[in-house]
């Protein structure tokens, strides 16, 4: 501010000098020249002065980027802004001078805004939004010939409603939980199916540590503010529900994080407008004590790894629901964590999954993410959906170095499937463009060049036997190479062609096993 005052003072002195000279001059020509200089300087000065920011721009920054990265207005079409996103945004705000039902309970943070400001902000966004988004470019595609698809039926019902899938390499079994609350185990060696647990709400996760089994039930599958989820502790035939309630738990990490011999749990409570990442601590035989690690909704998955080399396990998590990010929680002391956000995405990206993969083989874990959850209020095919590789500089600073566009990408697996020394990927899309590119519901990305990120895109011969929702990997046939497993969930998220919906309802493909034919 001081330098600006000096500049203005000097400019004023020059103007005054010119004005005095022109006034005292006896020469009319010289007087006119000085006067012209005077007015020219005034014109230049005020035309170059910075314009104040528009009120709407200030409002957009204030209300659309106060708690997360603001979406770019051009990332959603006009009709989605007007009919879906803005009404939802309005419902999450406290608008002065607007009537609200006094009996209506509102949760979470509610920023206040004047009605006139809201109207100005709404008009500003709609005026700048495009009529439609650019289409996602289609890659060159080849048939996936090095994997043989085989279907698994885990029940006798048509359609598929599996909400949890994980391969256990130690037992060579597949664990699968469904929407009804039933948890099953399929043994690949004996091809036998066993029911492990029968609950009442959709199964979202399962852990087994020695003799203890932990089973997560989501409680309410659809968006809700009710905390009806639960975690069941099972030992032998005995089951016990923890007394703590959970807000739509979708993942449970069970690990001895501090090395004291007791198992901790890190529960991803996805929630809705509210949610959290919770740490459950047990000392000896006492009940679990719950501690909040992140007080925000949308937590999806956590991993445990020593990320800073200090000998203590840290926690890495991915969140969505507006505040889309990857956060490392460094363990600084005995179960005392310090959170550092290492990646952020705009709130319309639909973050779905992540994993730690040393992509370039430099000894440091890189982060791979997929963005594509499209079962929300902004349903439209988005060109920024897909898989991203974020390289680690060795100090846990991550930068995006590769983006593979894929509408509705939701899960991936990474491994050297062809055993040529680099990382390949299998990626599923739960929300592909069924009209223009239904074959891209699953793609296998065969790595051709690590440094230049050259991949061959390979697709299934029959890609739409199910609506692919979850996936895992493992050597299920024990022949020395890694296979891929996809599970189907034909629950109605978003519109699909009638013939495809009918096909799913009349057929029974619960799991698709892609057997690697390398060996």
XYZ file of C-alpha atoms in Angstrom:
519
model
C 0.000 0.000 0.000
C 2.861 2.400 0.775
C 4.417 2.046 -2.690
C 1.027 2.715 -4.277
C 0.647 5.951 -2.238
C 4.079 7.166 -3.339
C 3.137 6.447 -6.942
C -0.119 8.371 -6.668
C 1.605 11.298 -4.899
C 4.289 11.541 -7.598
C 1.643 11.417 -10.292
C -0.291 14.226 -8.575
C 2.842 16.363 -8.359
C 3.437 15.934 -12.100
C -0.138 16.948 -12.866
C 0.118 20.005 -10.661
C 3.391 21.060 -12.322
C 1.896 20.752 -15.799
C -1.205 22.662 -14.744
C 0.880 25.549 -13.280
C 3.128 25.733 -16.329
C 0.176 25.834 -18.697
C -1.565 28.488 -16.585
C 1.496 30.765 -16.386
C 2.565 30.321 -19.981
C 2.189 33.390 -22.255
C 2.461 31.283 -25.400
C -1.012 30.033 -26.434
C 0.471 27.180 -28.469
C 2.600 26.016 -25.553
C -0.381 26.388 -23.206
C -2.515 24.160 -25.467
C 0.296 21.580 -25.632
C 0.599 21.399 -21.869
C -3.158 21.146 -21.466
C -3.296 18.286 -23.943
C -0.533 16.518 -21.998
C -2.444 17.092 -18.788
C -5.681 15.494 -20.041
C -3.802 12.640 -21.752
C -2.034 11.743 -18.516
C -5.316 11.821 -16.588
C -6.957 9.563 -19.194
C -4.087 7.050 -19.230
C -3.890 6.946 -15.449
C -7.534 6.174 -14.834
C -7.904 3.801 -17.796
C -5.003 1.702 -16.455
C -6.295 1.564 -12.886
C -7.332 -2.000 -11.943
C -11.050 -2.640 -12.118
C -12.651 -3.993 -8.978
C -13.660 -7.657 -9.182
C -17.233 -8.287 -10.160
C -19.549 -8.992 -7.284
C -20.505 -12.370 -8.782
C -16.868 -13.477 -9.016
C -16.323 -12.643 -5.357
C -19.491 -14.525 -4.419
C -18.447 -17.580 -6.444
C -15.073 -17.708 -4.729
C -16.625 -17.139 -1.332
C -19.397 -19.717 -1.510
C -18.178 -22.314 -4.015
C -14.614 -22.619 -2.747
C -14.936 -21.994 0.978
C -14.555 -25.640 2.034
C -13.313 -27.425 -1.116
C -11.851 -26.722 -4.536
C -14.528 -24.982 -6.564
C -15.651 -26.714 -9.744
C -14.956 -24.879 -12.937
C -18.239 -23.546 -14.279
C -17.482 -25.040 -17.698
C -17.176 -28.542 -16.156
C -20.957 -28.954 -15.973
C -23.603 -28.106 -18.587
C -26.183 -25.414 -18.069
C -29.136 -27.743 -17.378
C -27.225 -29.692 -14.716
C -26.228 -26.489 -12.941
C -29.739 -25.070 -13.119
C -31.831 -28.148 -12.324
C -29.585 -30.232 -10.081
C -26.402 -28.746 -8.637
C -27.624 -25.266 -7.750
C -30.830 -26.512 -6.057
C -28.735 -28.998 -4.062
C -26.279 -26.241 -3.164
C -29.169 -24.039 -2.066
C -30.472 -26.791 0.222
C -27.099 -26.830 1.994
C -27.093 -23.086 2.712
C -28.822 -20.743 5.124
C -30.422 -18.123 2.870
C -31.491 -14.999 4.697
C -34.949 -13.639 3.814
C -36.026 -17.050 2.441
C -38.707 -19.053 4.236
C -37.623 -22.381 5.716
C -39.760 -24.952 7.474
C -39.042 -24.493 11.217
C -39.604 -28.213 11.746
C -36.969 -29.205 9.210
C -33.706 -30.404 10.745
C -30.574 -29.431 8.842
C -27.182 -30.970 9.499
C -23.620 -29.996 8.711
C -22.038 -26.622 8.036
C -24.515 -24.130 6.493
C -22.950 -20.915 5.165
C -25.196 -17.859 5.338
C -25.986 -15.835 2.225
C -28.382 -13.009 1.417
C -31.165 -13.797 -1.027
C -30.022 -11.076 -3.445
C -26.482 -12.476 -3.405
C -27.754 -15.995 -4.045
C -29.796 -14.807 -7.018
C -26.792 -12.976 -8.453
C -24.561 -16.022 -7.965
C -27.100 -18.355 -9.559
C -27.563 -16.125 -12.616
C -23.797 -15.717 -12.987
C -23.142 -19.471 -13.036
C -25.971 -20.317 -15.422
C -24.951 -17.542 -17.817
C -21.402 -18.909 -18.135
C -22.146 -22.644 -18.178
C -21.909 -24.400 -21.566
C -24.895 -26.016 -23.225
C -23.070 -29.360 -23.246
C -19.699 -30.883 -22.376
C -17.174 -32.102 -24.939
C -17.300 -35.834 -25.586
C -14.646 -38.133 -24.174
C -12.349 -39.252 -27.003
C -12.524 -42.968 -27.721
C -9.221 -44.862 -27.653
C -8.157 -47.398 -30.257
C -9.461 -50.728 -28.968
C -8.423 -54.347 -29.367
C -9.947 -57.573 -28.123
C -8.656 -58.894 -24.816
C -7.225 -62.227 -25.933
C -4.762 -63.017 -23.143
C -7.493 -63.498 -20.511
C -10.236 -66.118 -20.628
C -13.537 -64.987 -19.074
C -15.463 -67.378 -16.824
C -18.676 -66.547 -14.983
C -19.526 -67.384 -11.386
C -23.013 -67.646 -9.934
C -22.998 -67.126 -6.176
C -26.758 -67.483 -5.794
C -29.753 -68.742 -7.763
C -31.264 -65.291 -8.384
C -31.166 -63.394 -11.635
C -29.472 -60.029 -11.531
C -26.518 -59.288 -9.273
C -26.410 -57.246 -6.082
C -22.919 -57.631 -4.632
C -21.695 -54.767 -2.488
C -18.404 -56.268 -1.303
C -15.731 -58.326 -3.094
C -12.233 -59.355 -2.021
C -9.884 -62.183 -2.920
C -7.998 -63.942 -0.108
C -4.700 -65.273 -1.518
C -3.872 -67.235 1.641
C -7.038 -69.328 1.473
C -7.530 -69.043 -2.305
C -11.082 -67.951 -1.658
C -13.335 -65.147 -2.791
C -15.290 -63.240 -0.153
C -18.496 -61.630 -1.426
C -21.204 -59.710 0.435
C -24.562 -58.749 -1.011
C -27.285 -56.162 -0.610
C -29.359 -58.433 1.650
C -26.612 -58.701 4.272
C -25.306 -62.150 3.361
C -21.542 -62.811 3.340
C -20.304 -65.787 1.312
C -17.019 -67.528 0.706
C -16.229 -69.237 -2.598
C -13.371 -71.766 -2.550
C -11.639 -71.885 -5.940
C -9.972 -75.233 -5.238
C -13.106 -77.131 -4.294
C -15.512 -74.798 -6.164
C -17.692 -74.811 -3.055
C -19.746 -71.956 -1.629
C -20.194 -71.316 2.100
C -22.336 -68.726 3.875
C -20.237 -67.057 6.569
C -22.712 -64.556 7.987
C -26.284 -63.386 7.552
C -26.978 -59.779 8.451
C -29.798 -57.362 7.742
C -28.242 -54.595 5.624
C -25.711 -54.558 2.747
C -22.249 -55.931 3.516
C -19.505 -53.410 2.702
C -16.321 -54.894 4.171
C -14.797 -57.957 5.813
C -11.527 -58.473 7.690
C -10.036 -61.547 9.276
C -7.111 -61.347 11.709
C -6.166 -64.716 13.239
C -9.366 -65.945 14.930
C -11.222 -62.628 14.762
C -13.517 -61.622 11.909
C -14.874 -58.107 11.405
C -17.933 -57.553 9.226
C -19.201 -54.098 8.246
C -22.858 -53.459 7.409
C -23.653 -50.099 5.816
C -27.036 -49.695 7.521
C -28.683 -47.539 4.839
C -27.396 -47.910 1.281
C -28.889 -44.740 -0.199
C -27.818 -41.238 0.955
C -28.968 -40.657 4.529
C -28.027 -38.735 7.658
C -29.039 -41.641 9.896
C -26.182 -43.557 11.530
C -27.535 -47.102 11.200
C -24.335 -48.888 10.200
C -22.616 -51.428 12.404
C -19.540 -53.597 12.712
C -19.888 -57.196 13.809
C -17.110 -59.010 15.658
C -17.234 -62.751 14.928
C -15.206 -65.458 16.704
C -16.102 -68.990 15.751
C -19.875 -69.210 15.819
C -20.265 -66.275 18.209
C -21.134 -62.841 16.858
C -21.225 -59.532 18.679
C -22.230 -56.140 17.300
C -20.044 -53.319 18.586
C -22.030 -50.872 20.682
C -20.696 -47.959 18.593
C -22.914 -46.939 15.681
C -21.480 -45.909 12.331
C -22.665 -43.512 9.632
C -22.764 -45.633 6.455
C -19.408 -47.449 6.874
C -17.989 -48.585 3.517
C -14.480 -49.729 4.493
C -12.739 -50.990 7.610
C -8.958 -51.164 8.014
C -7.962 -53.567 10.813
C -4.308 -53.225 11.818
C -2.028 -53.024 14.853
C -1.027 -49.455 14.089
C 1.152 -48.799 17.142
C 2.666 -52.249 17.618
C 1.221 -52.892 21.082
C -0.365 -56.219 20.150
C -3.915 -54.864 19.954
C -5.810 -54.420 16.716
C -7.072 -50.955 15.847
C -9.814 -50.216 13.332
C -9.971 -47.276 10.946
C -13.559 -47.043 9.736
C -14.485 -45.042 6.638
C -17.897 -43.644 7.523
C -18.982 -42.343 4.138
C -22.056 -40.627 5.569
C -23.867 -38.109 3.408
C -23.646 -34.398 4.220
C -21.880 -35.451 7.399
C -19.475 -38.345 7.885
C -16.026 -39.086 9.272
C -12.933 -41.234 9.361
C -12.899 -42.924 12.756
C -10.215 -44.696 14.752
C -11.348 -47.411 17.168
C -8.844 -48.225 19.900
C -8.960 -51.168 22.279
C -6.749 -51.367 25.339
C -6.499 -54.954 26.641
C -10.058 -56.324 26.843
C -11.828 -53.009 27.310
C -14.496 -51.901 24.787
C -13.350 -49.980 21.746
C -12.912 -46.252 22.223
C -13.816 -44.151 19.169
C -11.722 -41.197 18.030
C -12.372 -39.008 14.966
C -9.403 -38.691 12.595
C -11.123 -36.682 9.839
C -14.409 -34.907 10.409
C -15.706 -34.898 6.846
C -18.008 -37.077 4.741
C -17.090 -39.228 1.775
C -14.333 -41.404 3.257
C -14.013 -44.464 1.010
C -10.845 -46.433 1.686
C -7.733 -46.410 3.887
C -4.349 -48.084 3.700
C -1.681 -48.437 6.388
C 1.979 -47.914 5.496
C 5.034 -46.127 6.865
C 5.134 -43.231 4.406
C 7.882 -41.131 6.022
C 10.270 -43.888 7.097
C 10.098 -43.178 10.833
C 9.150 -46.740 11.751
C 5.509 -45.945 12.562
C 2.527 -46.940 10.427
C 0.698 -44.031 8.825
C -2.815 -44.000 7.359
C -3.623 -42.968 3.800
C -7.233 -42.271 2.829
C -9.359 -41.088 -0.079
C -12.472 -38.949 0.353
C -15.208 -37.697 -1.958
C -18.530 -35.913 -1.303
C -17.342 -32.445 -2.289
C -14.021 -32.346 -0.458
C -12.321 -34.800 -2.804
C -8.782 -35.570 -1.768
C -6.043 -37.974 -0.750
C -4.807 -37.419 2.799
C -1.827 -38.935 4.597
C -2.258 -39.108 8.363
C 1.255 -39.331 9.756
C 1.504 -41.117 13.088
C 3.561 -38.747 15.226
C 3.086 -40.499 18.553
C 1.192 -43.468 19.947
C -1.974 -43.314 17.784
C -1.672 -39.538 17.470
C -1.919 -38.510 13.827
C -1.186 -35.353 11.851
C -3.175 -35.024 8.627
C -1.641 -33.679 5.424
C -3.685 -33.388 2.242
C -1.407 -34.437 -0.629
C -3.878 -34.412 -3.539
C -7.094 -32.472 -4.149
C -9.707 -32.793 -6.868
C -12.598 -30.587 -7.818
C -15.916 -31.508 -6.271
C -17.505 -32.858 -9.467
C -14.787 -35.442 -10.168
C -16.438 -38.325 -8.299
C -13.358 -39.838 -6.625
C -13.889 -43.583 -6.229
C -10.705 -45.499 -5.436
C -6.945 -45.279 -4.990
C -3.941 -47.478 -4.431
C -0.228 -47.124 -3.737
C 1.823 -48.396 -6.675
C 5.482 -47.828 -7.504
C 4.701 -47.172 -11.149
C 8.176 -46.079 -12.312
C 10.114 -48.479 -10.064
C 12.099 -45.739 -8.289
C 11.484 -47.095 -4.795
C 8.756 -44.604 -3.871
C 5.038 -45.280 -3.718
C 3.057 -43.372 -6.330
C -0.692 -42.817 -6.053
C -3.117 -44.105 -8.670
C -6.690 -42.792 -8.563
C -9.893 -43.272 -10.486
C -12.580 -40.596 -10.687
C -15.985 -41.415 -12.103
C -18.721 -41.838 -9.501
C -21.694 -40.534 -11.433
C -24.586 -41.606 -9.214
C -25.170 -38.122 -7.899
C -26.967 -34.921 -8.809
C -24.681 -34.079 -11.721
C -25.279 -37.130 -13.901
C -23.714 -36.424 -17.262
C -20.809 -38.019 -19.090
C -17.740 -36.081 -17.989
C -14.530 -35.839 -20.040
C -12.437 -35.498 -16.871
C -13.481 -38.918 -15.540
C -10.831 -41.610 -15.723
C -7.617 -42.962 -14.204
C -4.725 -40.776 -13.075
C -1.134 -41.537 -12.155
C 0.439 -39.219 -9.558
C 4.192 -39.664 -9.219
C 5.974 -39.305 -5.875
C 9.033 -37.026 -5.852
C 10.496 -39.045 -2.967
C 9.207 -36.641 -0.317
C 5.503 -37.530 -0.601
C 4.787 -34.648 -2.949
C 2.612 -36.016 -5.734
C 2.004 -34.616 -9.215
C -0.294 -35.891 -11.944
C 1.733 -37.218 -14.868
C -0.838 -39.268 -16.790
C -4.580 -39.224 -17.355
C -6.554 -41.968 -19.107
C -10.065 -40.682 -19.880
C -12.851 -43.161 -19.113
C -16.460 -42.194 -18.465
C -17.628 -43.393 -15.059
C -14.364 -45.040 -13.920
C -14.870 -46.515 -10.441
C -12.298 -49.238 -9.653
C -8.948 -50.515 -10.876
C -6.306 -53.134 -10.206
C -2.600 -52.778 -10.991
C -0.009 -55.482 -11.531
C 2.513 -56.804 -14.032
C -0.104 -59.071 -15.549
C 1.982 -59.962 -18.619
C 5.206 -60.229 -16.581
C 7.251 -57.965 -18.853
C 8.561 -55.745 -16.056
C 6.035 -52.889 -15.978
C 2.666 -52.106 -14.420
C -0.538 -52.889 -16.326
C -4.046 -51.917 -15.262
C -7.550 -53.270 -15.310
C -10.177 -50.527 -14.959
C -13.940 -50.798 -14.667
C -16.597 -48.198 -15.327
C -19.897 -48.536 -13.509
C -21.208 -45.523 -15.449
C -20.029 -45.887 -19.056
C -21.739 -44.296 -22.020
C -24.017 -47.249 -22.740
C -25.336 -45.584 -25.901
C -22.059 -44.733 -27.618
C -19.376 -46.859 -25.951
C -20.870 -49.705 -23.841
C -17.754 -51.814 -24.477
C -15.747 -49.485 -22.231
C -17.349 -50.831 -19.047
C -14.044 -52.674 -18.587
C -10.685 -51.899 -20.142
C -7.359 -53.645 -19.783
C -4.446 -51.253 -20.221
C -1.364 -53.092 -21.400
C 1.729 -51.024 -20.684
C 3.892 -50.511 -23.762
C 6.242 -47.801 -22.485
C 6.569 -46.718 -18.862
C 8.247 -43.364 -19.511
C 5.869 -42.145 -22.228
C 2.733 -43.755 -20.755
C 1.880 -45.724 -23.866
C -0.917 -48.237 -23.229
C -2.872 -50.580 -25.475
C -6.581 -50.531 -24.663
C -8.133 -53.991 -24.707
C -11.800 -54.806 -24.203
C -13.946 -57.850 -23.482
C -15.732 -59.701 -26.245
C -18.917 -59.635 -24.120
C -18.414 -56.552 -21.946
C -21.929 -56.155 -20.573
C -22.663 -59.498 -18.949
C -22.957 -57.489 -15.734
C -22.865 -53.956 -14.467
C -19.326 -54.013 -13.131
C -19.045 -52.457 -9.709
C -16.133 -53.973 -7.743
C -12.925 -55.772 -8.656
C -9.864 -57.507 -7.261
C -6.934 -59.579 -8.496
C -5.117 -62.788 -7.559
C -3.798 -66.082 -8.881
C -7.071 -67.953 -8.502
C -6.015 -70.964 -10.594
C -2.541 -71.132 -8.995
C -0.679 -71.285 -12.297
C 1.833 -68.513 -11.571
C 0.146 -65.483 -13.145
C -2.337 -62.939 -11.826
C -6.026 -63.107 -12.725
C -8.704 -60.393 -12.491
C -12.119 -60.623 -10.827
C -15.108 -58.360 -11.510
C -18.387 -58.365 -9.590
C -21.713 -57.072 -10.838
C -24.271 -54.813 -9.189
C -27.371 -54.285 -11.326
C -28.972 -51.915 -8.851
C -30.499 -48.921 -10.662
C -28.051 -46.003 -10.294
C -28.499 -44.189 -13.561
C -30.345 -44.770 -16.848
C -29.310 -47.748 -18.972
C -30.814 -49.026 -22.241
C -33.981 -51.061 -21.673
C -32.630 -54.122 -23.458
C -29.559 -54.175 -21.245
C -31.576 -53.792 -18.062
C -33.829 -56.626 -19.194
C -30.823 -58.820 -20.026
C -29.403 -58.369 -16.530
C -32.750 -59.139 -14.914
C -33.068 -62.384 -16.876
C -29.509 -63.661 -16.399
C -27.312 -64.542 -13.472
C -23.693 -63.377 -13.663
C -22.483 -62.415 -10.214
C -18.727 -62.530 -10.792
C -16.600 -62.580 -13.929
C -13.200 -64.232 -13.512
C -10.648 -63.235 -16.156
C -8.142 -66.075 -16.112
C -4.712 -64.967 -17.250
C -3.514 -67.294 -20.033
C 0.139 -66.279 -19.781
C 0.928 -69.639 -18.156
